Each structure stands twice: as C-alpha cells, then as structure tokens.
CSV table of C-alpha atoms in Angstrom, one decimal:
chain,number,residue,atom,x,y,z
A,19,UNK,CA,46.7,-122.7,-20.5
A,20,UNK,CA,50.1,-123.5,-22.2
A,21,UNK,CA,50.4,-126.6,-24.4
A,22,UNK,CA,53.1,-128.3,-26.3
A,23,UNK,CA,55.6,-131.2,-26.2
A,24,UNK,CA,58.0,-131.2,-23.2
A,25,UNK,CA,61.6,-132.5,-23.9
A,26,UNK,CA,63.9,-133.5,-21.1
A,27,UNK,CA,67.6,-134.0,-21.5
A,28,UNK,CA,68.8,-137.3,-20.0
A,29,UNK,CA,72.4,-137.1,-21.2
A,30,UNK,CA,75.3,-137.9,-18.9
A,31,UNK,CA,79.1,-137.4,-19.0
A,32,UNK,CA,81.9,-138.9,-16.8
A,33,UNK,CA,84.2,-136.5,-14.9
A,34,UNK,CA,82.7,-133.5,-16.7
A,35,UNK,CA,79.5,-131.4,-17.2
A,36,UNK,CA,77.4,-130.8,-20.2
A,37,UNK,CA,77.8,-127.2,-21.3
A,38,UNK,CA,75.5,-126.9,-24.4
A,39,UNK,CA,72.4,-128.5,-26.0
A,40,UNK,CA,71.2,-128.3,-29.5
A,41,UNK,CA,67.8,-129.6,-30.2
A,42,UNK,CA,66.5,-130.1,-33.8
A,43,UNK,CA,62.7,-130.8,-33.6
A,44,UNK,CA,62.4,-132.2,-37.1
A,45,UNK,CA,60.1,-129.5,-38.4
A,46,UNK,CA,62.8,-126.9,-39.3
A,47,UNK,CA,63.0,-125.4,-35.8
A,48,UNK,CA,65.6,-125.7,-33.1
A,49,UNK,CA,66.4,-124.8,-29.5
A,50,UNK,CA,69.5,-124.5,-27.3
A,51,UNK,CA,67.5,-124.8,-24.0
A,52,UNK,CA,68.3,-127.8,-21.8
A,53,UNK,CA,64.7,-128.9,-21.4
A,54,UNK,CA,62.6,-127.1,-24.0
A,55,UNK,CA,58.9,-127.1,-24.7
A,56,UNK,CA,57.9,-127.1,-28.4
A,57,UNK,CA,54.6,-126.7,-30.2
A,58,UNK,CA,54.2,-128.6,-33.5
A,59,UNK,CA,52.0,-127.2,-36.3
A,60,UNK,CA,50.7,-130.6,-37.5
A,61,UNK,CA,50.2,-134.2,-36.4
A,62,UNK,CA,52.8,-136.7,-37.7
A,63,UNK,CA,56.0,-138.4,-36.7
A,64,UNK,CA,59.1,-136.2,-36.2
A,65,UNK,CA,62.7,-137.3,-36.0
A,66,UNK,CA,64.1,-135.2,-33.1
A,67,UNK,CA,67.8,-134.8,-32.7
A,68,UNK,CA,69.7,-133.8,-29.6
A,69,UNK,CA,73.4,-132.9,-29.7
A,70,UNK,CA,75.2,-132.2,-26.5
A,71,UNK,CA,78.7,-130.9,-25.8
A,72,UNK,CA,80.7,-131.2,-22.6
A,73,UNK,CA,82.9,-128.7,-21.0
A,74,UNK,CA,86.0,-130.3,-22.5
A,75,UNK,CA,84.5,-130.0,-26.0
A,76,UNK,CA,83.4,-133.6,-26.4
A,77,UNK,CA,80.1,-134.0,-28.3
A,78,UNK,CA,77.5,-136.7,-29.0
A,79,UNK,CA,74.0,-136.8,-30.4
A,80,UNK,CA,70.9,-139.0,-30.4
A,81,UNK,CA,67.8,-139.2,-32.5
A,82,UNK,CA,64.3,-140.0,-31.1
A,83,UNK,CA,61.1,-140.5,-33.1
A,84,UNK,CA,58.2,-138.4,-31.7
A,85,UNK,CA,54.6,-139.1,-32.7
A,86,UNK,CA,52.5,-135.9,-32.5
A,87,UNK,CA,48.8,-136.6,-32.1
A,88,UNK,CA,46.1,-134.2,-33.4
A,89,UNK,CA,44.9,-133.3,-30.0
A,90,UNK,CA,41.3,-132.7,-28.9
A,91,UNK,CA,38.9,-130.1,-30.2
A,92,UNK,CA,37.1,-128.3,-27.4
A,93,UNK,CA,33.4,-127.3,-27.8
A,94,UNK,CA,30.3,-127.0,-25.7
A,95,UNK,CA,26.7,-125.8,-25.6
A,96,UNK,CA,24.6,-124.1,-23.0
A,97,UNK,CA,20.9,-124.4,-22.3
A,98,UNK,CA,19.5,-121.8,-22.1
A,99,UNK,CA,21.9,-119.5,-24.0
A,100,UNK,CA,20.9,-116.6,-21.7
A,101,UNK,CA,19.0,-116.6,-18.4
A,102,UNK,CA,17.6,-114.7,-15.5
A,103,UNK,CA,19.4,-114.6,-12.2
A,104,UNK,CA,19.5,-117.8,-10.2
A,105,UNK,CA,18.3,-119.9,-13.1
A,106,UNK,CA,20.2,-123.2,-13.7
A,107,UNK,CA,22.2,-123.3,-17.0
A,108,UNK,CA,23.1,-126.8,-18.3
A,109,UNK,CA,26.6,-126.9,-19.9
A,110,UNK,CA,27.1,-129.8,-22.2
A,111,UNK,CA,30.5,-130.9,-23.4
A,112,UNK,CA,30.7,-131.3,-27.2
A,113,UNK,CA,34.4,-131.8,-27.5
A,114,UNK,CA,36.0,-134.2,-29.9
A,115,UNK,CA,38.8,-136.6,-28.9
A,116,UNK,CA,41.3,-136.9,-31.8
A,117,UNK,CA,43.5,-140.0,-31.2
A,118,UNK,CA,43.4,-140.1,-27.4
A,119,UNK,CA,40.4,-140.2,-25.0
A,120,UNK,CA,39.5,-137.1,-23.1
A,121,UNK,CA,40.7,-137.2,-19.5
A,122,UNK,CA,39.9,-133.8,-17.9
A,123,UNK,CA,37.3,-131.0,-18.2
A,124,UNK,CA,38.2,-127.7,-16.6
A,125,UNK,CA,35.4,-125.1,-16.6
A,126,UNK,CA,35.6,-121.5,-15.6
A,127,UNK,CA,32.2,-119.7,-15.4
A,128,UNK,CA,33.8,-116.2,-15.3
A,129,UNK,CA,32.2,-115.4,-11.9
A,130,UNK,CA,34.9,-117.0,-9.7
A,131,UNK,CA,33.3,-120.5,-9.8
A,132,UNK,CA,34.8,-123.5,-11.6
A,133,UNK,CA,34.0,-127.2,-12.2
A,134,UNK,CA,35.8,-130.3,-13.3
A,135,UNK,CA,32.6,-132.2,-14.3
A,136,UNK,CA,32.1,-133.1,-17.9
A,137,UNK,CA,28.6,-131.6,-18.0
A,138,UNK,CA,28.1,-129.1,-15.1
A,139,UNK,CA,25.1,-127.0,-14.1
A,140,UNK,CA,25.7,-123.4,-13.0
A,141,UNK,CA,23.6,-120.4,-12.0
A,142,UNK,CA,24.6,-116.7,-11.7
A,143,UNK,CA,23.6,-114.3,-9.0
A,144,UNK,CA,24.7,-111.1,-10.7
A,145,UNK,CA,23.6,-109.7,-14.1
A,146,UNK,CA,26.2,-109.3,-16.9
A,147,UNK,CA,27.8,-111.1,-19.8
A,148,UNK,CA,30.0,-114.0,-18.7
A,149,UNK,CA,32.7,-115.5,-21.0
A,150,UNK,CA,32.6,-119.2,-20.0
A,151,UNK,CA,35.8,-121.2,-20.7
A,152,UNK,CA,36.2,-124.9,-21.2
A,153,UNK,CA,39.6,-126.5,-21.2
A,154,UNK,CA,39.8,-130.1,-22.3
A,155,UNK,CA,42.8,-132.4,-21.8
A,156,UNK,CA,43.2,-135.8,-23.3
A,157,UNK,CA,45.2,-138.8,-21.9
A,158,UNK,CA,48.2,-137.8,-24.0
A,159,UNK,CA,48.2,-134.4,-22.3
A,160,UNK,CA,47.0,-132.5,-25.4
A,161,UNK,CA,44.9,-129.4,-24.6
A,162,UNK,CA,42.3,-127.2,-26.4
A,163,UNK,CA,40.1,-124.4,-25.2
A,164,UNK,CA,36.6,-123.2,-26.1
A,165,UNK,CA,34.6,-120.1,-25.0
A,166,UNK,CA,30.9,-119.0,-25.0
A,167,UNK,CA,29.4,-115.7,-23.8
A,168,UNK,CA,26.3,-116.2,-21.6
A,169,UNK,CA,24.2,-113.1,-21.0
A,170,UNK,CA,22.5,-113.0,-17.5
A,171,UNK,CA,19.9,-110.4,-16.7
A,172,UNK,CA,17.0,-109.6,-14.3
A,173,UNK,CA,14.1,-108.6,-16.3
A,174,UNK,CA,13.0,-106.9,-18.4
A,175,UNK,CA,10.9,-105.0,-15.9
A,176,UNK,CA,9.3,-101.6,-15.9
A,177,UNK,CA,8.4,-100.0,-12.6
A,178,UNK,CA,4.7,-99.2,-12.0
A,179,UNK,CA,5.5,-95.6,-10.8
A,180,UNK,CA,8.3,-93.0,-10.6
A,181,UNK,CA,8.9,-89.6,-9.1
A,182,UNK,CA,10.7,-87.2,-11.5
A,183,UNK,CA,11.2,-84.3,-9.0
A,184,UNK,CA,14.9,-83.9,-9.4
A,185,UNK,CA,15.9,-85.3,-6.0
A,186,UNK,CA,18.1,-88.0,-7.5
A,187,UNK,CA,15.8,-90.8,-6.3
A,188,UNK,CA,13.6,-92.7,-8.8
A,189,UNK,CA,13.6,-89.7,-11.2
A,190,UNK,CA,13.6,-91.8,-14.4
A,191,UNK,CA,11.3,-94.4,-15.9
A,192,UNK,CA,13.2,-97.0,-17.7
A,193,UNK,CA,13.3,-100.7,-18.6
A,194,UNK,CA,15.2,-102.5,-15.9
A,195,UNK,CA,17.3,-105.5,-16.5
A,196,UNK,CA,20.0,-105.5,-19.1
A,197,UNK,CA,21.9,-107.3,-21.8
A,198,UNK,CA,19.2,-106.4,-24.3
A,199,UNK,CA,20.1,-106.5,-28.0
A,200,UNK,CA,17.3,-104.1,-28.9
A,201,UNK,CA,14.4,-102.2,-27.3
A,202,UNK,CA,11.4,-100.2,-28.5
A,203,UNK,CA,10.0,-98.3,-25.6
A,204,UNK,CA,7.0,-95.9,-26.0
A,205,UNK,CA,5.1,-93.9,-23.4
A,206,UNK,CA,1.7,-92.3,-24.0
A,207,UNK,CA,-0.5,-89.9,-22.0
A,208,UNK,CA,-4.2,-90.2,-21.3
A,209,UNK,CA,-5.0,-88.7,-24.7
A,210,UNK,CA,-2.9,-91.2,-26.6
A,211,UNK,CA,-0.2,-88.7,-27.3
A,212,UNK,CA,3.3,-90.1,-27.5
A,213,UNK,CA,5.4,-88.3,-24.9
A,214,UNK,CA,8.6,-90.5,-24.9
A,215,UNK,CA,10.2,-93.0,-27.3
A,216,UNK,CA,13.6,-94.7,-27.5
A,217,UNK,CA,15.1,-97.6,-29.4
A,218,UNK,CA,18.4,-97.3,-27.5
A,219,UNK,CA,19.1,-100.3,-25.2
A,220,UNK,CA,21.4,-98.0,-23.1
A,221,UNK,CA,18.8,-95.2,-22.8
A,222,UNK,CA,18.6,-93.6,-19.3
A,223,UNK,CA,14.8,-93.5,-19.6
A,224,UNK,CA,12.0,-90.9,-19.4
A,225,UNK,CA,12.5,-87.9,-17.1
A,226,UNK,CA,8.7,-87.0,-17.0
A,227,UNK,CA,9.0,-84.1,-19.4
A,228,UNK,CA,7.4,-83.6,-22.8
A,229,UNK,CA,8.6,-80.9,-25.1
A,230,UNK,CA,10.6,-79.4,-22.3
A,231,UNK,CA,7.6,-79.2,-19.9
A,232,UNK,CA,7.0,-81.4,-16.8
A,233,UNK,CA,3.9,-83.6,-17.2
A,234,UNK,CA,1.1,-83.5,-14.7
A,235,UNK,CA,0.5,-86.3,-12.1
A,236,UNK,CA,-1.5,-89.0,-13.8
A,237,UNK,CA,-1.6,-92.4,-15.3
A,238,UNK,CA,0.5,-93.1,-18.4
A,239,UNK,CA,0.6,-96.1,-20.7
A,240,UNK,CA,3.9,-97.7,-21.9
A,241,UNK,CA,4.6,-100.3,-24.6
A,242,UNK,CA,7.9,-102.0,-24.5
A,243,UNK,CA,9.3,-104.6,-26.9
A,244,UNK,CA,12.6,-106.1,-25.9
A,245,UNK,CA,14.9,-108.5,-27.7
A,246,UNK,CA,17.5,-110.5,-25.8
A,247,UNK,CA,20.9,-111.5,-27.2
A,248,UNK,CA,19.6,-115.1,-27.7
A,249,UNK,CA,17.0,-113.7,-30.1
A,250,UNK,CA,14.0,-114.2,-27.8
A,251,UNK,CA,11.6,-111.3,-27.5
A,252,UNK,CA,9.5,-110.0,-24.7
A,253,UNK,CA,6.5,-107.7,-25.2
A,254,UNK,CA,5.0,-105.5,-22.4
A,255,UNK,CA,1.9,-103.4,-22.5
A,256,UNK,CA,0.6,-101.7,-19.3
A,257,UNK,CA,-2.5,-99.5,-19.0
A,258,UNK,CA,-4.3,-97.6,-16.3
A,259,UNK,CA,-2.5,-98.8,-13.2
A,260,UNK,CA,1.1,-98.2,-14.4
A,261,UNK,CA,3.5,-95.3,-14.6
A,262,UNK,CA,1.9,-93.0,-12.1
A,263,UNK,CA,4.0,-89.8,-11.9
A,264,UNK,CA,4.4,-88.7,-8.3
A,265,UNK,CA,6.0,-85.4,-7.5
C-alpha cells in the first residue's frame, strides 16, 4: 500500500493558465508534477517551496512549513503460531503509534479473507503456509506494514495400512500432513529389522520393498518423530495393528 505526503497545487492566475510547477521539498529533492506525492526519509519540519509559471512567463512562489511525523510501526503476534485445519488463531495487534493515534487495521490472511478488526480471530480450511499481512494507518494517514508466516497442516498422521501393488492407489506409506521442519520416520518388520528410514520432510514414503524385494503381507511397526515449524514436536509409535501391507 503506497504511502507518502500528498501535495496539491492551489495556485491561480487571471486571464491565463499555469504552465509549469517546480516543487522543492526541503530535503534536497524536487518535482515538476502539478500534484506530487513525496516520501520523506526522516521526521522533522521541512520548508516546502512551490514556484509556478504562467503561459505568459509570469512566475510566483510560496513557502509552506510541513511537519513530518514518525508514523506507526506495524507489528503483531499470533497464537498459536501454527495450527491444524479449522483451528482458531488469535491475531493480536502489537503496533506502535508514533505521534498520532492508530486509526485503521487492515488484515489480509492470504487465503482471500480479510478483517478490519484490531485483534481478529481466523481459521484456515486448507493446509499450507500463509503470509499474513497487517497494514496499520494512523489519524495523520501514515502507514506501515508487518508480515508473519503461519503454517497450517492436517496431521501428522500415518495410515494404518497401505497396498503397494503398483496400481497407483495407496501404493506408498508416508507421514500425511505437511509443513514439517524435520521428520525421522523408521519402519521395522516382525523381526525388528529396519526396512525403511527417511529424515526428508518431502519424502514420498515407503513403497513396500526392502533391498529391492517386495515384503510379504504382514504387520509392521513404524516410529515417527516430527518437528513442526513452530518448534513443537510430535512422536508416534504404532505396533501390531498398524501398517498392514495388502496386495
């Protein structure tokens, strides 16, 4: 969202028209636009000079003192910092008003939904990483923006069975969900032999083979340790009733 100080020419001339404008913004920059927008680099008083020239070559100038305020500093927190689907997330405005009270809060949750509340609550219905945006505007019209990425996932979850028969349906055993920072996924057979292992969060999973050979129908044990992007961990251990290979 653009910001800056808007300048509007109010000059007038009798029986002629103004043909040129020369703005000096008092910070070493200038413009020849009739109604310019200018962004200042620091808050202080600036002596702004406008010189105008008519079509007949007559000229005049005026000086106006402009006080540039610091503007707000946008900031916010979210609780929780990541969540499952359909879980309410509380967004709390932590913005600072510098010189002028805050007047507007414009939230974009990156899923098409928005809010103008200061402290909204929002839930997501699709997994992914959402870059939430907060724009704050103070009574002087000054603007600032803050962002925070919120991971949303469904899981982690490991199915209780799969059928690695090459038909393209349910052929892989994997950790469902997503937005995991790290995983440690191990699968053992009835003799305690490790038949599959991965630490890759994007791994496609186990295809039912061990050393190039399809494993027999049976019960396997998996151990999964998952860390989410918010640092929270989840441990899963399943025995006997899980991971039955069906061909």
